[in-house]
Short mmCIF file of C-alpha atoms in Angstrom, two decimals:
data_model
loop_
_atom_site.label_atom_id
_atom_site.label_comp_id
_atom_site.label_asym_id
_atom_site.label_seq_id
_atom_site.Cartn_x
_atom_site.Cartn_y
_atom_site.Cartn_z
CA MET A 1 -33.03 -46.07 -10.32
CA SER A 2 -31.49 -49.33 -10.68
CA ASN A 3 -29.24 -48.20 -13.07
CA ILE A 4 -27.19 -46.20 -10.07
CA PRO A 5 -24.61 -48.09 -8.28
CA PRO A 6 -25.80 -47.98 -4.89
CA SER A 7 -22.68 -46.81 -3.72
CA VAL A 8 -23.28 -43.18 -5.22
CA PRO A 9 -24.01 -40.93 -2.12
CA GLU A 10 -27.58 -39.50 -1.69
CA GLU A 11 -26.02 -36.27 -2.81
CA TYR A 12 -24.98 -37.20 -6.49
CA ARG A 13 -27.93 -39.90 -7.09
CA PRO A 14 -30.24 -37.03 -8.50
CA GLY A 15 -27.57 -36.27 -11.13
CA PHE A 16 -27.64 -40.20 -12.46
CA LEU A 17 -31.74 -39.86 -12.60
CA PRO A 18 -33.31 -38.81 -15.74
CA PRO A 19 -33.53 -35.14 -15.01
CA SER A 20 -36.90 -33.56 -15.10
CA ILE A 21 -35.65 -31.58 -18.18
CA ALA A 22 -39.00 -30.74 -20.06
CA LYS A 23 -39.83 -28.06 -17.81
CA GLN A 24 -36.28 -26.42 -18.01
CA ALA A 25 -36.63 -25.37 -21.83
CA GLN A 26 -34.31 -22.10 -22.14
CA ASP A 27 -35.05 -19.52 -25.13
CA ALA A 28 -31.42 -18.13 -25.34
CA LEU A 29 -28.63 -20.25 -27.42
CA PRO A 30 -26.24 -21.88 -26.55
CA GLY A 31 -28.07 -22.34 -23.11
CA LYS A 32 -26.58 -21.51 -18.88
CA GLN A 33 -25.25 -23.71 -16.71
CA VAL A 34 -26.30 -22.04 -13.60
CA PRO A 35 -30.10 -22.81 -13.39
CA LEU A 36 -29.83 -26.34 -14.57
CA ASN A 37 -31.45 -28.61 -11.82
CA PRO A 38 -29.83 -31.20 -11.46
CA ALA A 39 -26.65 -29.49 -12.15
CA PRO A 40 -24.75 -31.48 -14.95
CA LEU A 41 -21.77 -33.29 -12.88
CA ASP A 42 -18.34 -32.59 -13.91
CA ASP A 43 -15.71 -34.13 -11.91
CA VAL A 44 -18.11 -36.71 -9.85
CA MET A 45 -18.11 -40.06 -11.68
CA ALA A 46 -20.51 -42.68 -11.78
CA ASP A 47 -19.78 -44.75 -8.53
CA GLY A 48 -20.12 -41.27 -6.63
CA SER A 49 -16.62 -40.40 -5.88
CA LYS A 50 -14.72 -37.42 -7.34
CA TYR A 51 -12.46 -37.75 -10.04
CA LYS A 52 -8.51 -38.93 -8.92
CA ALA A 53 -6.32 -37.34 -11.03
CA ALA A 54 -2.92 -38.95 -12.01
CA GLY A 55 -0.81 -35.86 -13.42
CA LYS A 56 -1.35 -37.18 -17.16
CA LEU A 57 -1.29 -33.45 -18.50
CA GLU A 58 1.28 -32.08 -16.19
CA GLY A 59 2.68 -28.50 -17.69
CA LYS A 60 0.61 -29.03 -20.89
CA ASN A 61 -1.35 -26.40 -22.73
CA ALA A 62 -4.69 -27.13 -23.62
CA ALA A 63 -6.98 -24.51 -25.49
CA ILE A 64 -11.03 -25.84 -25.40
CA THR A 65 -13.77 -23.83 -27.27
CA GLY A 66 -16.96 -23.66 -25.70
CA GLY A 67 -15.30 -24.29 -22.05
CA ASP A 68 -17.85 -22.43 -20.34
CA SER A 69 -20.37 -25.35 -19.88
CA GLY A 70 -21.80 -28.40 -20.37
CA ILE A 71 -18.64 -31.17 -21.79
CA GLY A 72 -16.44 -28.52 -22.56
CA ARG A 73 -16.54 -27.21 -18.97
CA ALA A 74 -15.65 -30.88 -17.70
CA VAL A 75 -13.02 -31.30 -19.80
CA ALA A 76 -11.71 -28.04 -18.70
CA ILE A 77 -11.78 -29.19 -15.23
CA LEU A 78 -10.48 -32.42 -15.40
CA TYR A 79 -7.54 -30.87 -17.58
CA ALA A 80 -6.81 -28.68 -14.76
CA LEU A 81 -7.11 -31.55 -12.38
CA GLU A 82 -4.63 -33.35 -14.36
CA GLY A 83 -2.00 -30.42 -14.55
CA ALA A 84 -2.93 -28.54 -17.74
CA ASN A 85 -2.94 -25.06 -18.13
CA VAL A 86 -6.33 -24.43 -19.91
CA LEU A 87 -7.47 -21.60 -22.12
CA ILE A 88 -11.21 -21.58 -22.51
CA GLN A 89 -12.98 -19.99 -25.47
CA TYR A 90 -16.87 -18.69 -24.76
CA GLN A 91 -19.17 -16.91 -26.58
CA PRO A 92 -19.46 -13.11 -24.73
CA ALA A 93 -23.41 -13.67 -23.69
CA GLU A 94 -21.73 -16.68 -21.48
CA GLU A 95 -19.87 -14.74 -18.94
CA GLU A 96 -21.31 -16.01 -15.87
CA ASP A 97 -21.37 -19.69 -16.87
CA ALA A 98 -17.56 -18.86 -17.59
CA GLN A 99 -16.73 -17.21 -14.23
CA ASN A 100 -18.03 -19.73 -11.97
CA THR A 101 -16.06 -22.41 -14.35
CA LYS A 102 -12.86 -20.48 -13.81
CA GLN A 103 -14.02 -20.20 -10.00
CA TYR A 104 -14.69 -23.49 -9.59
CA ILE A 105 -11.07 -24.92 -11.36
CA ALA A 106 -9.42 -22.15 -8.81
CA LYS A 107 -11.12 -24.27 -6.14
CA VAL A 108 -9.82 -27.93 -7.35
CA ALA A 109 -7.09 -26.98 -8.67
CA PRO A 110 -5.56 -24.09 -7.90
CA LYS A 111 -1.98 -24.35 -9.57
CA ALA A 112 -3.29 -24.00 -12.87
CA LYS A 113 -3.34 -21.09 -14.94
CA VAL A 114 -7.09 -20.76 -16.55
CA GLU A 115 -6.98 -18.10 -19.46
CA LEU A 116 -10.94 -16.70 -20.18
CA VAL A 117 -11.34 -15.41 -23.93
CA ALA A 118 -15.12 -13.87 -24.81
CA GLN A 119 -15.01 -14.49 -28.48
CA ASP A 120 -17.11 -15.55 -31.26
CA LEU A 121 -16.17 -17.88 -33.74
CA ARG A 122 -19.13 -17.35 -36.14
CA ASP A 123 -16.86 -16.04 -38.81
CA GLU A 124 -12.96 -16.88 -39.82
CA LYS A 125 -12.27 -13.02 -38.42
CA GLY A 126 -13.14 -14.25 -34.85
CA ALA A 127 -11.62 -17.32 -35.27
CA LEU A 128 -8.29 -15.71 -36.04
CA GLN A 129 -8.44 -13.31 -33.52
CA LEU A 130 -8.88 -16.33 -30.90
CA VAL A 131 -5.80 -17.82 -32.78
CA GLU A 132 -3.73 -15.20 -31.96
CA LYS A 133 -4.59 -15.04 -28.47
CA ILE A 134 -3.82 -18.68 -27.83
CA LYS A 135 -0.52 -18.09 -29.77
CA SER A 136 -0.15 -15.31 -26.88
CA TRP A 137 -1.12 -17.18 -24.04
CA SER A 138 0.67 -20.35 -24.74
CA GLY A 139 4.12 -18.80 -25.66
CA GLY A 140 3.77 -20.39 -28.72
CA GLU A 141 3.41 -23.98 -27.68
CA LEU A 142 -0.02 -25.75 -27.48
CA HIS A 143 -0.39 -29.13 -26.76
CA VAL A 144 -3.76 -29.73 -27.35
CA LEU A 145 -6.78 -28.31 -29.07
CA VAL A 146 -10.20 -28.98 -28.12
CA ASN A 147 -13.03 -28.02 -30.82
CA ASN A 148 -15.89 -28.25 -28.51
CA ALA A 149 -17.85 -25.28 -29.40
CA ALA A 150 -21.49 -26.30 -31.30
CA THR A 151 -24.88 -25.11 -31.64
CA GLN A 152 -28.02 -26.74 -32.99
CA ASN A 153 -31.86 -26.19 -32.75
CA GLU A 154 -34.32 -28.56 -33.88
CA VAL A 155 -36.64 -28.50 -37.05
CA GLU A 156 -38.62 -31.09 -38.20
CA HIS A 157 -39.19 -30.82 -42.10
CA ILE A 158 -36.55 -29.52 -44.32
CA GLU A 159 -38.74 -27.54 -45.87
CA ASP A 160 -39.01 -25.38 -42.17
CA LEU A 161 -35.40 -25.29 -41.57
CA PRO A 162 -34.14 -21.41 -43.03
CA SER A 163 -30.85 -21.19 -45.12
CA ASP A 164 -29.89 -18.77 -42.08
CA GLN A 165 -29.68 -21.20 -39.74
CA TRP A 166 -28.30 -23.48 -42.04
CA ARG A 167 -25.43 -21.28 -42.72
CA HIS A 168 -24.95 -20.44 -38.62
CA VAL A 169 -24.91 -23.96 -37.84
CA PHE A 170 -22.21 -25.06 -40.36
CA ASP A 171 -20.14 -21.72 -39.73
CA VAL A 172 -19.96 -22.65 -35.87
CA ASN A 173 -20.28 -26.06 -35.56
CA ILE A 174 -17.19 -26.98 -38.72
CA HIS A 175 -15.89 -23.78 -40.49
CA ALA A 176 -14.80 -22.53 -36.96
CA ILE A 177 -13.06 -25.70 -36.62
CA PHE A 178 -11.08 -25.30 -40.18
CA TYR A 179 -10.03 -22.19 -39.61
CA LEU A 180 -8.87 -22.70 -35.97
CA THR A 181 -6.99 -26.01 -36.59
CA LYS A 182 -5.38 -24.77 -39.69
CA ASN A 183 -4.09 -22.36 -37.92
CA LEU A 184 -2.57 -23.53 -34.74
CA ILE A 185 -1.44 -26.56 -35.96
CA PRO A 186 2.11 -24.43 -36.64
CA ILE A 187 2.26 -24.10 -32.71
CA MET A 188 1.57 -27.60 -32.06
CA PRO A 189 4.76 -29.76 -31.10
CA TRP A 190 5.19 -33.66 -32.20
CA GLY A 191 3.11 -35.53 -29.72
CA GLY A 192 0.33 -32.94 -30.04
CA SER A 193 -3.39 -34.05 -29.76
CA ILE A 194 -6.30 -32.41 -31.76
CA ILE A 195 -9.70 -33.98 -30.27
CA ASN A 196 -13.08 -32.76 -32.14
CA ASN A 197 -16.11 -33.03 -30.61
CA ALA A 198 -18.61 -34.75 -33.10
CA SER A 199 -21.56 -36.69 -31.99
CA ILE A 200 -24.05 -40.12 -32.29
CA ASN A 201 -26.07 -38.25 -34.49
CA PRO A 202 -24.13 -38.78 -38.16
CA PHE A 203 -24.32 -42.55 -37.23
CA VAL A 204 -28.43 -42.53 -36.47
CA GLY A 205 -29.41 -39.80 -38.60
CA HIS A 206 -31.43 -37.39 -36.24
CA PRO A 207 -34.58 -36.72 -38.46
CA LYS A 208 -34.61 -33.28 -35.98
CA LEU A 209 -31.25 -32.18 -36.36
CA LEU A 210 -30.51 -32.27 -40.29
CA ASP A 211 -28.01 -29.31 -40.02
CA TYR A 212 -26.21 -30.18 -36.84
CA THR A 213 -26.29 -34.01 -37.77
CA ALA A 214 -24.34 -32.79 -41.23
CA THR A 215 -21.75 -30.97 -39.38
CA LYS A 216 -21.11 -33.78 -37.40
CA GLY A 217 -20.76 -36.13 -39.92
CA ALA A 218 -18.40 -33.70 -41.81
CA ILE A 219 -16.20 -33.10 -38.39
CA VAL A 220 -15.80 -37.16 -38.14
CA GLY A 221 -14.90 -37.00 -41.98
CA PHE A 222 -12.38 -33.61 -41.29
CA THR A 223 -10.49 -36.09 -38.07
CA ARG A 224 -10.01 -38.69 -40.28
CA ALA A 225 -8.75 -36.78 -43.35
CA LEU A 226 -6.77 -34.47 -41.19
CA SER A 227 -4.83 -37.27 -39.68
CA ASN A 228 -4.05 -38.95 -42.50
CA GLN A 229 -2.62 -35.82 -43.56
CA ILE A 230 -0.28 -34.92 -40.75
CA VAL A 231 0.10 -37.76 -38.53
CA LYS A 232 3.62 -38.63 -39.77
CA GLU A 233 4.68 -35.84 -41.07
CA LYS A 234 3.79 -33.82 -37.50
CA GLY A 235 3.18 -36.53 -34.71
CA ILE A 236 -0.11 -34.95 -34.40
CA ARG A 237 -2.73 -37.30 -33.30
CA VAL A 238 -6.55 -36.09 -34.28
CA ASN A 239 -8.85 -38.04 -33.04
CA ALA A 240 -12.95 -37.36 -32.39
CA VAL A 241 -15.48 -37.99 -29.78
CA CYS A 242 -18.95 -38.82 -30.16
CA PRO A 243 -21.20 -38.26 -27.62
CA GLY A 244 -25.01 -39.97 -27.12
CA PRO A 245 -27.68 -37.99 -25.16
CA ILE A 246 -25.45 -36.00 -22.53
CA TRP A 247 -27.22 -33.76 -19.95
CA THR A 248 -25.93 -30.10 -20.54
CA PRO A 249 -27.05 -26.75 -21.42
CA LEU A 250 -27.52 -26.82 -25.21
CA ILE A 251 -30.52 -29.43 -24.33
CA PRO A 252 -32.99 -27.73 -22.80
CA ALA A 253 -32.11 -24.40 -25.07
CA THR A 254 -32.77 -26.66 -28.29
CA MET A 255 -34.92 -29.36 -27.69
CA THR A 256 -39.00 -30.06 -28.52
CA LYS A 257 -40.80 -30.43 -25.15
CA ASP A 258 -41.42 -34.29 -27.05
CA SER A 259 -37.83 -34.94 -27.16
CA LEU A 260 -36.85 -33.73 -24.16
CA GLU A 261 -39.05 -35.92 -22.37
CA ASN A 262 -37.53 -39.20 -24.43
CA PHE A 263 -34.34 -37.93 -23.64
CA GLY A 264 -31.56 -40.42 -22.41
CA PRO A 265 -34.19 -43.18 -21.45
CA SER A 266 -33.67 -45.19 -24.93
CA THR A 267 -30.07 -45.82 -24.12
CA ALA A 268 -29.40 -49.17 -22.82
CA ILE A 269 -28.01 -48.06 -19.70
CA GLY A 270 -31.38 -45.73 -19.37
CA ARG A 271 -30.27 -42.25 -18.55
CA ALA A 272 -28.69 -39.55 -20.06
CA GLY A 273 -25.17 -39.35 -19.71
CA GLN A 274 -23.13 -36.81 -17.36
CA PRO A 275 -20.45 -34.54 -19.07
CA VAL A 276 -17.92 -35.92 -16.60
CA GLU A 277 -18.77 -39.26 -18.44
CA VAL A 278 -17.36 -37.81 -21.68
CA ALA A 279 -14.55 -35.75 -20.26
CA THR A 280 -13.09 -38.69 -18.94
CA ALA A 281 -12.58 -39.82 -23.01
CA PHE A 282 -10.73 -36.20 -24.02
CA VAL A 283 -8.41 -36.81 -21.07
CA PHE A 284 -7.29 -40.06 -22.73
CA LEU A 285 -6.91 -38.83 -26.09
CA ALA A 286 -5.16 -35.63 -24.51
CA SER A 287 -2.60 -37.72 -22.64
CA VAL A 288 0.45 -40.25 -24.11
CA ASP A 289 -2.06 -42.80 -22.84
CA SER A 290 -3.37 -43.01 -26.34
CA SER A 291 0.09 -42.68 -27.98
CA TYR A 292 -1.16 -45.23 -30.85
CA PHE A 293 -4.92 -43.74 -31.54
CA THR A 294 -5.67 -41.14 -34.11
CA ALA A 295 -8.10 -40.96 -36.58
CA GLN A 296 -11.00 -42.99 -34.08
CA CYS A 297 -14.18 -41.72 -32.93
CA PHE A 298 -14.84 -42.82 -29.25
CA HIS A 299 -18.67 -43.49 -29.33
CA VAL A 300 -19.67 -42.00 -25.11
CA ASN A 301 -23.50 -43.03 -25.82
CA GLY A 302 -24.42 -45.27 -22.89
CA GLY A 303 -24.66 -48.37 -25.37
CA SER A 304 -27.25 -46.30 -28.22
CA ALA A 305 -27.44 -48.53 -31.07
CA TYR A 306 -26.33 -47.16 -34.41
#
């Protein structure tokens, strides 16, 4: 427990301990937030205080893929607290998590306008349907695009990695980002921000997540190249966040028992991170505070070596 500041109130301390996640395996992807114990922390900081908003995104329109749970949920909550209107895309099977997220935002940020969109992003048709919904919802002006939705599934050996899984992971993790970004840039004004959720894995080469790691490396390359292509002409900044081990539903839904038992303690801080600890980076990159940051990879990983 030495890694937990003594100021953290008792009710939040479990969130900053390595969770007993080996017993929480879930069968369905991308995993559900509701049954996780301890629940991931969305707006409680490491000292136990609640996140303090400062109006950094007042009046902005932000679209977040995979915003119903995990890191995406925390980003949606902090954005709403900062004054943004938020559109949350989610898989149709994640209706309960999506509704819970909307209800929580209504409680903590009642002035925020929240739109839920159940949309599959596994092919271009689905992505373009989401694009049209975002255009309609935003009134033709989108200030922040957060490409967060992703999937993974551990496979130890390349010989056992099904081709269908390889294609599926690429479709969700990188192809959807291309389709959405390409078609939403035209409605993003000067000063807009595109934030892609990458991972620590391209920098360490996770041996059990070959396909996932490859897609996250592609996201890093896409982020840097796109920024160099558009930032001067359009004034839209493009950055990536590269989380380390973060306690989200995707973890117990996709990782082996051995991986679950070793999830987090290997970091310098000595624990898995919480979604709120990543979401603060997304707030910074969406706001004017980061006006001179582009083509960057923000490593939120608890001091993991790579």
